[in-house]
Amino acid sequence: MRRINCIGILTSGGDSPGMNAAIRAVTRTAISKGFKVKGIYRGYDGLINDEIKEFTSESVSNIVARGGTILKSARSKEFMTTEGREKAFAVMQQEGIDALVVIGGNGSLTGARNFAQEHNVPCIGLPGTIDNDLYGTDLTIGYDTTLNTIVECVDKIRDTANSHERIFFVEVMGRDAGFLAQNSAIASGAEAAIIPEDSTDADQLEQFIGRGIRKSKNSSIVIVSESPKCGAMFYAERVKKEYPQYDVRVSILGHLQRGGSPTARDRILATRLGAGTIDALLDGQRNVMVGIRNDEVIYVPFADAIRSDKPMNMNLIKVLDQLSI
Ligand code: F6P
């Protein structure tokens, strides 16, 4: 196996709070173990276009508390092609980068897996996404912060919903996964969550309405997972049409969910996984995502990490129903 002297690090896909804490942990752990570190800007695009700078421990000073990513991020179309990945490999060789650390979500780790397979490059992934949808890890970096942001917003929406005795449909991010919707609903005391994983034939809106909106309840909040076909707007329009007696409003939280200073939990997770990345490389691990399971740092092969069927605790749906009486 080729000796690793220099490690390149990049962030890719949607940014998530805690990415900076991960960059800091990877950089400083690597330097303290004798590696050279190079920061790659703008995700895989920056690798293809050689936007690369050598990092010292000062390069990552005072970033642990900052949201976003100092390395910038991109969803690279070019890296999805074999030609793009060939260019990226040539730049890596020219820059003397022997191993690549990729912090990102599903698409980013799929890119890392393809790159590693085609060019025999050691790649290690870190789960950086607010969606919490990477398989094999209990948590992803940024999820906890976003969950807390959503809950803070829903608490505020509840005040106005109560005052006007309205039903609010609040749309949250998560792409194809309902972790943010389900758990923010539990934490904010919402009356229901409509999530993609609850894909029985049952109509989730009918179930919610069917439970009856108590007269004594001043307001109802339904958290809806984003979806191009049936997001919050879709459900609100349906209720307006089918139940005109209710006063309905929609609130789409949008990108404010991705910003902000990471929670202590995300900073600690990012730091543990960042340090674990260098241990993984020293351990001879290749082409794995470093994740966390039952509070232990673990390695998940890329092929598993990018599976789209991360299990969700469906009992929580029942709990939500029971508590919304
Ligand atoms: O994957 C993270 C995420 O925030 C998803 O929850 C969301 O669907 C998507 O990215 C939004 O992407 P963009 O910032 O490119 O609009």
mmCIF file with all atom_site columns, N, CA and C and ligand atoms in Angstrom, residues 14-15 75 129-131 173-175 180 226 255 258, ligand 1:
data_model
loop_
_atom_site.group_PDB
_atom_site.id
_atom_site.type_symbol
_atom_site.label_atom_id
_atom_site.label_alt_id
_atom_site.label_comp_id
_atom_site.label_asym_id
_atom_site.label_entity_id
_atom_site.label_seq_id
_atom_site.pdbx_PDB_ins_code
_atom_site.Cartn_x
_atom_site.Cartn_y
_atom_site.Cartn_z
_atom_site.occupancy
_atom_site.B_iso_or_equiv
_atom_site.pdbx_formal_charge
_atom_site.auth_seq_id
_atom_site.auth_comp_id
_atom_site.auth_asym_id
_atom_site.auth_atom_id
_atom_site.pdbx_PDB_model_num
ATOM   1  N N  . GLY A 1 14  ? -24.861 19.936 0.157  1.00 0.00 ? 14  GLY A N  1
ATOM   2  C CA . GLY A 1 14  ? -25.438 20.948 1.038  1.00 0.00 ? 14  GLY A CA 1
ATOM   3  C C  . GLY A 1 14  ? -24.587 21.108 2.287  1.00 0.00 ? 14  GLY A C  1
ATOM   4  N N  . ASP A 1 15  ? -24.284 22.353 2.653  1.00 0.00 ? 15  ASP A N  1
ATOM   5  C CA . ASP A 1 15  ? -23.475 22.545 3.867  1.00 0.00 ? 15  ASP A CA 1
ATOM   6  C C  . ASP A 1 15  ? -24.279 22.117 5.087  1.00 0.00 ? 15  ASP A C  1
ATOM   7  N N  . ARG A 1 75  ? -22.231 21.299 -5.535 1.00 0.00 ? 75  ARG A N  1
ATOM   8  C CA . ARG A 1 75  ? -22.693 19.994 -6.030 1.00 0.00 ? 75  ARG A CA 1
ATOM   9  C C  . ARG A 1 75  ? -22.123 19.892 -7.445 1.00 0.00 ? 75  ARG A C  1
ATOM   10 N N  . THR A 1 129 ? -24.403 16.083 6.733  1.00 0.00 ? 129 THR A N  1
ATOM   11 C CA . THR A 1 129 ? -25.695 16.441 6.134  1.00 0.00 ? 129 THR A CA 1
ATOM   12 C C  . THR A 1 129 ? -26.721 16.650 7.234  1.00 0.00 ? 129 THR A C  1
ATOM   13 N N  . ILE A 1 130 ? -27.587 17.638 7.028  1.00 0.00 ? 130 ILE A N  1
ATOM   14 C CA . ILE A 1 130 ? -28.645 17.870 8.024  1.00 0.00 ? 130 ILE A CA 1
ATOM   15 C C  . ILE A 1 130 ? -29.712 16.779 7.962  1.00 0.00 ? 130 ILE A C  1
ATOM   16 N N  . ASP A 1 131 ? -29.743 15.993 6.866  1.00 0.00 ? 131 ASP A N  1
ATOM   17 C CA . ASP A 1 131 ? -30.855 15.066 6.627  1.00 0.00 ? 131 ASP A CA 1
ATOM   18 C C  . ASP A 1 131 ? -30.817 13.803 7.502  1.00 0.00 ? 131 ASP A C  1
ATOM   19 N N  . MET A 1 173 ? -36.897 20.561 5.697  1.00 0.00 ? 173 MET A N  1
ATOM   20 C CA . MET A 1 173 ? -36.014 19.866 4.747  1.00 0.00 ? 173 MET A CA 1
ATOM   21 C C  . MET A 1 173 ? -35.831 18.399 5.148  1.00 0.00 ? 173 MET A C  1
ATOM   22 N N  . GLY A 1 174 ? -35.009 17.714 4.398  1.00 0.00 ? 174 GLY A N  1
ATOM   23 C CA . GLY A 1 174 ? -34.741 16.295 4.678  1.00 0.00 ? 174 GLY A CA 1
ATOM   24 C C  . GLY A 1 174 ? -34.593 15.482 3.400  1.00 0.00 ? 174 GLY A C  1
ATOM   25 N N  . ARG A 1 175 ? -34.792 16.145 2.290  1.00 0.00 ? 175 ARG A N  1
ATOM   26 C CA . ARG A 1 175 ? -34.775 15.487 0.963  1.00 0.00 ? 175 ARG A CA 1
ATOM   27 C C  . ARG A 1 175 ? -35.746 14.306 0.971  1.00 0.00 ? 175 ARG A C  1
ATOM   28 N N  . LEU A 1 180 ? -35.900 14.648 10.159 1.00 0.00 ? 180 LEU A N  1
ATOM   29 C CA . LEU A 1 180 ? -36.082 16.009 10.688 1.00 0.00 ? 180 LEU A CA 1
ATOM   30 C C  . LEU A 1 180 ? -37.551 16.257 11.002 1.00 0.00 ? 180 LEU A C  1
ATOM   31 N N  . GLU A 1 226 ? -40.395 17.948 3.117  1.00 0.00 ? 226 GLU A N  1
ATOM   32 C CA . GLU A 1 226 ? -40.404 18.534 1.776  1.00 0.00 ? 226 GLU A CA 1
ATOM   33 C C  . GLU A 1 226 ? -40.591 17.436 0.729  1.00 0.00 ? 226 GLU A C  1
ATOM   34 N N  . HIS A 1 255 ? -33.989 27.506 3.752  1.00 0.00 ? 255 HIS A N  1
ATOM   35 C CA . HIS A 1 255 ? -32.557 27.378 4.031  1.00 0.00 ? 255 HIS A CA 1
ATOM   36 C C  . HIS A 1 255 ? -32.123 27.913 5.384  1.00 0.00 ? 255 HIS A C  1
ATOM   37 N N  . ARG A 1 258 ? -30.435 25.379 7.523  1.00 0.00 ? 258 ARG A N  1
ATOM   38 C CA . ARG A 1 258 ? -29.058 24.871 7.329  1.00 0.00 ? 258 ARG A CA 1
ATOM   39 C C  . ARG A 1 258 ? -27.997 25.756 7.969  1.00 0.00 ? 258 ARG A C  1
HETATM 40 O O1 . F6P B 2 .   ? -29.246 17.536 1.617  1.00 0.00 ? 1   F6P B O1 1
HETATM 41 C C1 . F6P B 2 .   ? -29.355 18.708 2.346  1.00 0.00 ? 1   F6P B C1 1
HETATM 42 C C2 . F6P B 2 .   ? -30.493 19.566 1.834  1.00 0.00 ? 1   F6P B C2 1
HETATM 43 O O2 . F6P B 2 .   ? -30.598 20.697 2.669  1.00 0.00 ? 1   F6P B O2 1
HETATM 44 C C3 . F6P B 2 .   ? -31.839 18.857 1.721  1.00 0.00 ? 1   F6P B C3 1
HETATM 45 O O3 . F6P B 2 .   ? -32.499 18.745 2.941  1.00 0.00 ? 1   F6P B O3 1
HETATM 46 C C4 . F6P B 2 .   ? -32.534 19.710 0.717  1.00 0.00 ? 1   F6P B C4 1
HETATM 47 O O4 . F6P B 2 .   ? -33.491 18.980 -0.004 1.00 0.00 ? 1   F6P B O4 1
HETATM 48 C C5 . F6P B 2 .   ? -31.426 20.159 -0.210 1.00 0.00 ? 1   F6P B C5 1
HETATM 49 O O5 . F6P B 2 .   ? -30.222 20.004 0.514  1.00 0.00 ? 1   F6P B O5 1
HETATM 50 C C6 . F6P B 2 .   ? -31.540 21.565 -0.721 1.00 0.00 ? 1   F6P B C6 1
HETATM 51 O O6 . F6P B 2 .   ? -30.499 21.786 -1.600 1.00 0.00 ? 1   F6P B O6 1
HETATM 52 P P1 . F6P B 2 .   ? -30.113 23.209 -2.206 1.00 0.00 ? 1   F6P B P1 1
HETATM 53 O O7 . F6P B 2 .   ? -29.437 24.002 -1.136 1.00 0.00 ? 1   F6P B O7 1
HETATM 54 O O8 . F6P B 2 .   ? -29.196 22.880 -3.324 1.00 0.00 ? 1   F6P B O8 1
HETATM 55 O O9 . F6P B 2 .   ? -31.398 23.864 -2.616 1.00 0.00 ? 1   F6P B O9 1
#
